[in-house]
mmCIF file of C-alpha atoms in Angstrom:
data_model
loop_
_atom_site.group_PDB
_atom_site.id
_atom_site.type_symbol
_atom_site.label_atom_id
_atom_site.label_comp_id
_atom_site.label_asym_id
_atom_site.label_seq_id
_atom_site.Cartn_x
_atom_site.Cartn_y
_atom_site.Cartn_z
ATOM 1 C CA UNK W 1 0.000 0.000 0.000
ATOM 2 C CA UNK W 2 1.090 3.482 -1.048
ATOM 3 C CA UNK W 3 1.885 5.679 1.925
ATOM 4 C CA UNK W 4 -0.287 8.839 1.937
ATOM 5 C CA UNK W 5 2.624 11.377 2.749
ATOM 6 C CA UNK W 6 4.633 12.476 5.975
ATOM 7 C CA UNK W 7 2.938 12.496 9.331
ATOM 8 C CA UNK W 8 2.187 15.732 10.093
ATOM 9 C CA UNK W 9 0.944 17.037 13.847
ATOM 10 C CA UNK W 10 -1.362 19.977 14.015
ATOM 11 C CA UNK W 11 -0.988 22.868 16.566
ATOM 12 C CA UNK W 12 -4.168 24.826 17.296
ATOM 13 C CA UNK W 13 -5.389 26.860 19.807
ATOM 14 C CA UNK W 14 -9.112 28.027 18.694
ATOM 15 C CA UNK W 15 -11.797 27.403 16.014
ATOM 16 C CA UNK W 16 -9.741 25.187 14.038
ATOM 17 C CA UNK W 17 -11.156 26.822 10.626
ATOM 18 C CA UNK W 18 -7.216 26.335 9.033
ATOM 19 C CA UNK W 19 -7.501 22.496 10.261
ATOM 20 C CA UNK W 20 -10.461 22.466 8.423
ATOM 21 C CA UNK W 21 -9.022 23.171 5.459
ATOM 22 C CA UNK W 22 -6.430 21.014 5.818
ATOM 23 C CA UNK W 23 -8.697 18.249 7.034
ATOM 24 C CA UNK W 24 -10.968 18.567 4.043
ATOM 25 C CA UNK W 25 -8.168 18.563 1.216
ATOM 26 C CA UNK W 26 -6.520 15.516 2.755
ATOM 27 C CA UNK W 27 -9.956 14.175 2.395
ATOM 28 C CA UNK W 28 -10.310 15.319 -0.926
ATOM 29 C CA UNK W 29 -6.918 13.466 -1.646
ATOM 30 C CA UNK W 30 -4.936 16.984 -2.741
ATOM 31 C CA UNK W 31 -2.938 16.921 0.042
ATOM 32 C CA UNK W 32 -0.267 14.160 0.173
ATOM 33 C CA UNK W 33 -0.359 13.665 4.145
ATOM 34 C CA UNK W 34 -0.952 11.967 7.057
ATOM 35 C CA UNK W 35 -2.840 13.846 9.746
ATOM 36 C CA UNK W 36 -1.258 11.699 13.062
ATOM 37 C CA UNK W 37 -2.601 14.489 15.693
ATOM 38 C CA UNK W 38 -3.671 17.804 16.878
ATOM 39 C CA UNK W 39 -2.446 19.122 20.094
ATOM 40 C CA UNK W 40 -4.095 22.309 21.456
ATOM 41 C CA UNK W 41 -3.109 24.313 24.323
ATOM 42 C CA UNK W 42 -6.542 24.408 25.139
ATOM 43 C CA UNK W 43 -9.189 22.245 26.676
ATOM 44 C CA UNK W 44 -11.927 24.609 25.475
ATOM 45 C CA UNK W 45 -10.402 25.426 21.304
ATOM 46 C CA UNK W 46 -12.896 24.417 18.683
ATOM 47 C CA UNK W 47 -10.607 22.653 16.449
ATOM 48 C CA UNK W 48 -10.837 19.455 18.732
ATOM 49 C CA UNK W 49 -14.051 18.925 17.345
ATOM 50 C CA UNK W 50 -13.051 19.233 14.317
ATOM 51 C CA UNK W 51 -10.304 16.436 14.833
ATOM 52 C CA UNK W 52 -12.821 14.314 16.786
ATOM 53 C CA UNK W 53 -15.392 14.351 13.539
ATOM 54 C CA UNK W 54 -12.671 13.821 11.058
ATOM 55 C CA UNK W 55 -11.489 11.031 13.561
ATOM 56 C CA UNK W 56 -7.692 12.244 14.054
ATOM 57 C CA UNK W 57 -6.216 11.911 17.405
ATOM 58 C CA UNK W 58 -6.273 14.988 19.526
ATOM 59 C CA UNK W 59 -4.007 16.000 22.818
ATOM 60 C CA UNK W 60 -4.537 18.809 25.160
ATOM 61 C CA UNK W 61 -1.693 20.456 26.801
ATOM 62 C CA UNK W 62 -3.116 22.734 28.627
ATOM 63 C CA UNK W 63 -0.857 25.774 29.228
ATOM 64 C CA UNK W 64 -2.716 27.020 32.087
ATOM 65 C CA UNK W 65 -1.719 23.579 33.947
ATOM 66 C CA UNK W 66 1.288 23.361 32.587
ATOM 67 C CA UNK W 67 3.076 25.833 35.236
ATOM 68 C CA UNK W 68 4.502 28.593 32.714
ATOM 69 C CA UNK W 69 5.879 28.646 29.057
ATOM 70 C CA UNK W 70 8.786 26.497 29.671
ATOM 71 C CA UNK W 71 7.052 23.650 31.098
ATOM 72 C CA UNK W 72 4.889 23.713 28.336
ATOM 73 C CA UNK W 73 7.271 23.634 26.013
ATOM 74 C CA UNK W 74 9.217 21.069 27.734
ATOM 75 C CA UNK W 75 5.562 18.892 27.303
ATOM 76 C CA UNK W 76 5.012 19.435 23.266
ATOM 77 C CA UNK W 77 8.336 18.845 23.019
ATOM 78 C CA UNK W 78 8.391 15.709 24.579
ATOM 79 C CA UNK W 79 5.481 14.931 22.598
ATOM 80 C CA UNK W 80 6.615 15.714 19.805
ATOM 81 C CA UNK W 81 9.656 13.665 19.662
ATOM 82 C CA UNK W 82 7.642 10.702 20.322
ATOM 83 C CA UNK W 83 5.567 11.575 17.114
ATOM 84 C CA UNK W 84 8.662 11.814 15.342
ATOM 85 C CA UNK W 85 6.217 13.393 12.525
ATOM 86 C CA UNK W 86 7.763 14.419 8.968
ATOM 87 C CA UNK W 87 5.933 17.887 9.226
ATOM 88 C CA UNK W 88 4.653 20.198 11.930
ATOM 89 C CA UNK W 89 1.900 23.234 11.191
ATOM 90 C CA UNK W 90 0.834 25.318 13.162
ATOM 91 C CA UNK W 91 -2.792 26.191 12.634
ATOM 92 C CA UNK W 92 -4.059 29.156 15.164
ATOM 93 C CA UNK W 93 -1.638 28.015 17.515
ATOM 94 C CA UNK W 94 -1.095 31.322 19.885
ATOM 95 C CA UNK W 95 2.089 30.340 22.054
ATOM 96 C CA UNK W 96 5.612 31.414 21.470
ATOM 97 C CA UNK W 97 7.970 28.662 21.416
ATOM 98 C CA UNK W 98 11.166 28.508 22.713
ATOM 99 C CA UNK W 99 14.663 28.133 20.327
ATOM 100 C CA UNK W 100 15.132 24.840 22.194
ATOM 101 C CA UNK W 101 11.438 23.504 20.958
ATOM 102 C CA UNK W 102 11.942 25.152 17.374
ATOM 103 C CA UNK W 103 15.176 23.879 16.361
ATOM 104 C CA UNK W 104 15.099 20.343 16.084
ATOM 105 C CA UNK W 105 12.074 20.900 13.778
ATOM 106 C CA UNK W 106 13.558 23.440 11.422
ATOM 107 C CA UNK W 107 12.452 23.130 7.883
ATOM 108 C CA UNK W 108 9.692 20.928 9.153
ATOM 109 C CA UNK W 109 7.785 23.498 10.637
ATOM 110 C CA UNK W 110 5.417 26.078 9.446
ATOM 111 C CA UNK W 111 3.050 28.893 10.190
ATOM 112 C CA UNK W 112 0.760 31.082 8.555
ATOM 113 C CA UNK W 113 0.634 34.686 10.069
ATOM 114 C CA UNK W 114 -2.216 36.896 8.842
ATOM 115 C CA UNK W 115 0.098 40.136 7.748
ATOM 116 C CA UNK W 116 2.307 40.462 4.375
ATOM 117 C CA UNK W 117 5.430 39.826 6.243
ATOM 118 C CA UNK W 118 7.826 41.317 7.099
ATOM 119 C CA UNK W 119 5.109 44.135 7.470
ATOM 120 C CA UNK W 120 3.259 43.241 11.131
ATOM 121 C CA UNK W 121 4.907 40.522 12.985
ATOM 122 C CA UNK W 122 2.755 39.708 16.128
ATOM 123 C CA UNK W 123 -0.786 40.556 17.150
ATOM 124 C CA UNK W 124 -4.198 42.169 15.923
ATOM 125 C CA UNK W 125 -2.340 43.054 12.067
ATOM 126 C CA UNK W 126 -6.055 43.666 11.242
ATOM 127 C CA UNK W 127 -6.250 46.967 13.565
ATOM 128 C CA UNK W 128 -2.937 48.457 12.412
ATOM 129 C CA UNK W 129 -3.316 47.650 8.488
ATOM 130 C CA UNK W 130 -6.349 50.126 9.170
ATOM 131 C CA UNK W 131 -4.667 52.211 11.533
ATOM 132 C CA UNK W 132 -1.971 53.003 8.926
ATOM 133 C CA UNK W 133 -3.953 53.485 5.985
ATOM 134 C CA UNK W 134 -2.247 50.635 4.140
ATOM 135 C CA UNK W 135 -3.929 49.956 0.642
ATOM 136 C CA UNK W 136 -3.651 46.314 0.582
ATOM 137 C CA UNK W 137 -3.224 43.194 3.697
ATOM 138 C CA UNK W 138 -3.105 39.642 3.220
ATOM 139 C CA UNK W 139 -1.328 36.183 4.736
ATOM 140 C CA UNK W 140 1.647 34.594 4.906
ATOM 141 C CA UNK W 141 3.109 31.179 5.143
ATOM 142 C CA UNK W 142 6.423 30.975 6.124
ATOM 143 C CA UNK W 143 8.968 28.189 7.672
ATOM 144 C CA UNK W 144 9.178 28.714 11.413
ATOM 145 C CA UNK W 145 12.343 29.740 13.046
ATOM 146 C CA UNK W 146 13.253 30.913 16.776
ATOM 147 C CA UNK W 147 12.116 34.243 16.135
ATOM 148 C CA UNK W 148 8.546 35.346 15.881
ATOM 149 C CA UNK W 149 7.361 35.586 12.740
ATOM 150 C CA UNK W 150 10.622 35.697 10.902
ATOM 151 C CA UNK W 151 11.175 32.647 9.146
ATOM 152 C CA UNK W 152 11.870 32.776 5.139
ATOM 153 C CA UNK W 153 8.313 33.307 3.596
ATOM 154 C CA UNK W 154 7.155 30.981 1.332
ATOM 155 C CA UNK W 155 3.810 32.184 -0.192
ATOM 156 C CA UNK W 156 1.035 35.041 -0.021
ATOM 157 C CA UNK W 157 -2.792 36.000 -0.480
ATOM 158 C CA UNK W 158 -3.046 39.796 -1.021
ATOM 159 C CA UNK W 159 -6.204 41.544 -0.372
ATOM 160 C CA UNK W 160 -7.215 44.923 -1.390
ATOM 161 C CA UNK W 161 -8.255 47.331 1.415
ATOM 162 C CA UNK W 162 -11.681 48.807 1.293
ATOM 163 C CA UNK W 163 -12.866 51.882 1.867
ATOM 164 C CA UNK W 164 -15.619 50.579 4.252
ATOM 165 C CA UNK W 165 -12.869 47.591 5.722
ATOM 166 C CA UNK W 166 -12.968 47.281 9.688
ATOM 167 C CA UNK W 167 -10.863 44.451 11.260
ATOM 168 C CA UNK W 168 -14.011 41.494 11.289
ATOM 169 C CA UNK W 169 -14.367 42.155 7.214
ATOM 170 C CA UNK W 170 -10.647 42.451 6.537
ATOM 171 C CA UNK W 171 -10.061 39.098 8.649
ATOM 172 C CA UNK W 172 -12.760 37.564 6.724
ATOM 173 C CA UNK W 173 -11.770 38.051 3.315
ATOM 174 C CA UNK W 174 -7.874 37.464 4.231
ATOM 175 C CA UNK W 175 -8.833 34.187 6.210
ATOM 176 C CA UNK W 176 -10.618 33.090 3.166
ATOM 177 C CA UNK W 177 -7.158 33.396 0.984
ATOM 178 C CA UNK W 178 -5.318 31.146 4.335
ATOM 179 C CA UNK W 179 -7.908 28.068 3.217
ATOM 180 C CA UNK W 180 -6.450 27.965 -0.595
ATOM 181 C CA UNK W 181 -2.830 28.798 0.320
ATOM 182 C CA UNK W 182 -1.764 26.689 3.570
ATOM 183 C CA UNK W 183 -2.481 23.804 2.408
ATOM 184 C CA UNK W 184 -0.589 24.036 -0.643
ATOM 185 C CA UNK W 185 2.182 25.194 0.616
ATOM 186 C CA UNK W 186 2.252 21.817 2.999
ATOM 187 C CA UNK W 187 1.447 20.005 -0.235
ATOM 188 C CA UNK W 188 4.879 21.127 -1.583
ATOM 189 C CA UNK W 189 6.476 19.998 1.753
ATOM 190 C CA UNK W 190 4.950 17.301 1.877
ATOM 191 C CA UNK W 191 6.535 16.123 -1.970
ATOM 192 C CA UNK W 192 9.583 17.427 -1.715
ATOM 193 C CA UNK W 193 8.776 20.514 -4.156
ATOM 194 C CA UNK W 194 9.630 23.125 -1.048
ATOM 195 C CA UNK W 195 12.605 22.876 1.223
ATOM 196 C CA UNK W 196 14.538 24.941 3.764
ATOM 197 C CA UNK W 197 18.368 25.113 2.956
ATOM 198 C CA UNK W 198 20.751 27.741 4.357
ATOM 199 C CA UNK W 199 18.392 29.846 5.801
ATOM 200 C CA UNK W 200 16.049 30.272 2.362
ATOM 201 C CA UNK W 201 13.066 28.551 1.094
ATOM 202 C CA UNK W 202 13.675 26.931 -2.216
ATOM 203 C CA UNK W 203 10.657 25.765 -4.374
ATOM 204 C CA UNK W 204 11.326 23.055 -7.510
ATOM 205 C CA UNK W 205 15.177 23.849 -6.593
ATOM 206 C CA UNK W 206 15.035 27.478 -6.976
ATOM 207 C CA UNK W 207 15.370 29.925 -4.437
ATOM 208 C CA UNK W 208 12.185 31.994 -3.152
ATOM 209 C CA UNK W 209 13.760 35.557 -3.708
ATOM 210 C CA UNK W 210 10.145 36.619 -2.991
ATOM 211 C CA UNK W 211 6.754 34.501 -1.705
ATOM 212 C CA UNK W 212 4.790 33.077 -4.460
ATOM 213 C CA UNK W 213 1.760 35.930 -4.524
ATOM 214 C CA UNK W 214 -1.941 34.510 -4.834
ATOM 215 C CA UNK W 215 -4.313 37.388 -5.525
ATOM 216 C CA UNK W 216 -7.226 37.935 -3.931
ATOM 217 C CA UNK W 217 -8.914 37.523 -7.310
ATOM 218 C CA UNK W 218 -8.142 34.116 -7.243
ATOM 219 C CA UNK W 219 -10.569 32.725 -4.862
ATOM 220 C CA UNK W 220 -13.544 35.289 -6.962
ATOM 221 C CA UNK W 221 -15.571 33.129 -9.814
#
């Protein structure tokens, strides 16, 4: 029997909507993966439904028991190296890891962060996008590394920003691009297409000098 791709562990910390995605083009058979678990940080985040209906294993680590960040980390990390997955993605999952936790998974592990990085690392992009009278926002997927938000990007959705935009429509439209491009840019992880090497992303053995851009057209009929 063919194997269906690398084992791949899901962080989440919320709705889940990004699993969803995920979950549903595994489903679909366009994504070349196996979905081993999802580990929140919370007893209470949506997205363990979600695993328990698509019937993928689910742990809680709850941070609040946990006694503090490093303890917590010192838990997924154990975790994780029993897992010994082939790809890690993080999927709404809100905690800042530690170098120690990141490193081993280098090139193995991504995020998508909703801001055209290197524009808004961290928290609540939506507000300042609007705040600074930028003329378009969007999402990014990008390796993780130790710092936040700073790994090599691998692809973007771009949104135009409206004249009547507030944070909940911007976040809506932008989310909506997350769905189509996260899970192919695990898809190309997942065959070999995308890699990590000395600190760049390389796609079909050429170097990323910029993300691959997705327009926000795309997604329109």
């Amino acid at each position: 029997m063919t194997s269906p791709g690398p084992r791949t562990v899901v962080l989440v910390s919320g709705g889940g909507t990004n699993l969803q995605a995920i979950i549903d083009e595994t489903r679909a058979g366009r994504l070349p993966i196996e979905l081993c678990r999802v580990i929140s940080d919370r007893h209470d985040a949506g997205a363990l439904e979600r695993a328990r209906r698509a019937a993928v294993e689910a742990t809680v680590i709850d941070y609040a028991a946990a006694g503090g960040r490093e303890a917590f980390a010192s838990q997924l990390a154990t975790l994780l190296e029993e897992l010994a997955p082939g790809i890690i993605v993080m999927a709404g999952f809100m905690r800042i890891l530690p170098e120690a936790t990141v490193t081993p998974w280098i090139g193995r592990m991504l995020n998508v962060h909703p801001s055209l990085l290197p524009r808004y690392p961290g928290l609540d992009t939506y507000r300042r996008v609007l705040a600074a009278g930028d003329r378009e926002h969007g999402t990014t997927v990008h390796f993780v590394t130790p710092e936040l938000d700073a790994g090599p990007a691998i692809i973007q959705y771009r949104v135009g920003v409206r004249s009547d935009d507030n944070p909940e429509r911007l976040a809506e439209r932008v989310r909506a691009g997350e769905y189509l491009i996260y899970p192919r840019a695990i898809g190309w992880l997942a065959s070999g297409r995308l890699a990590l090497r000395e600190g760049r992303a390389w796609l079909d053995d050429e170097v990323l000098e910029t993300p691959v851009i997705v327009e926000e057209t795309a997604l329109r009929p």
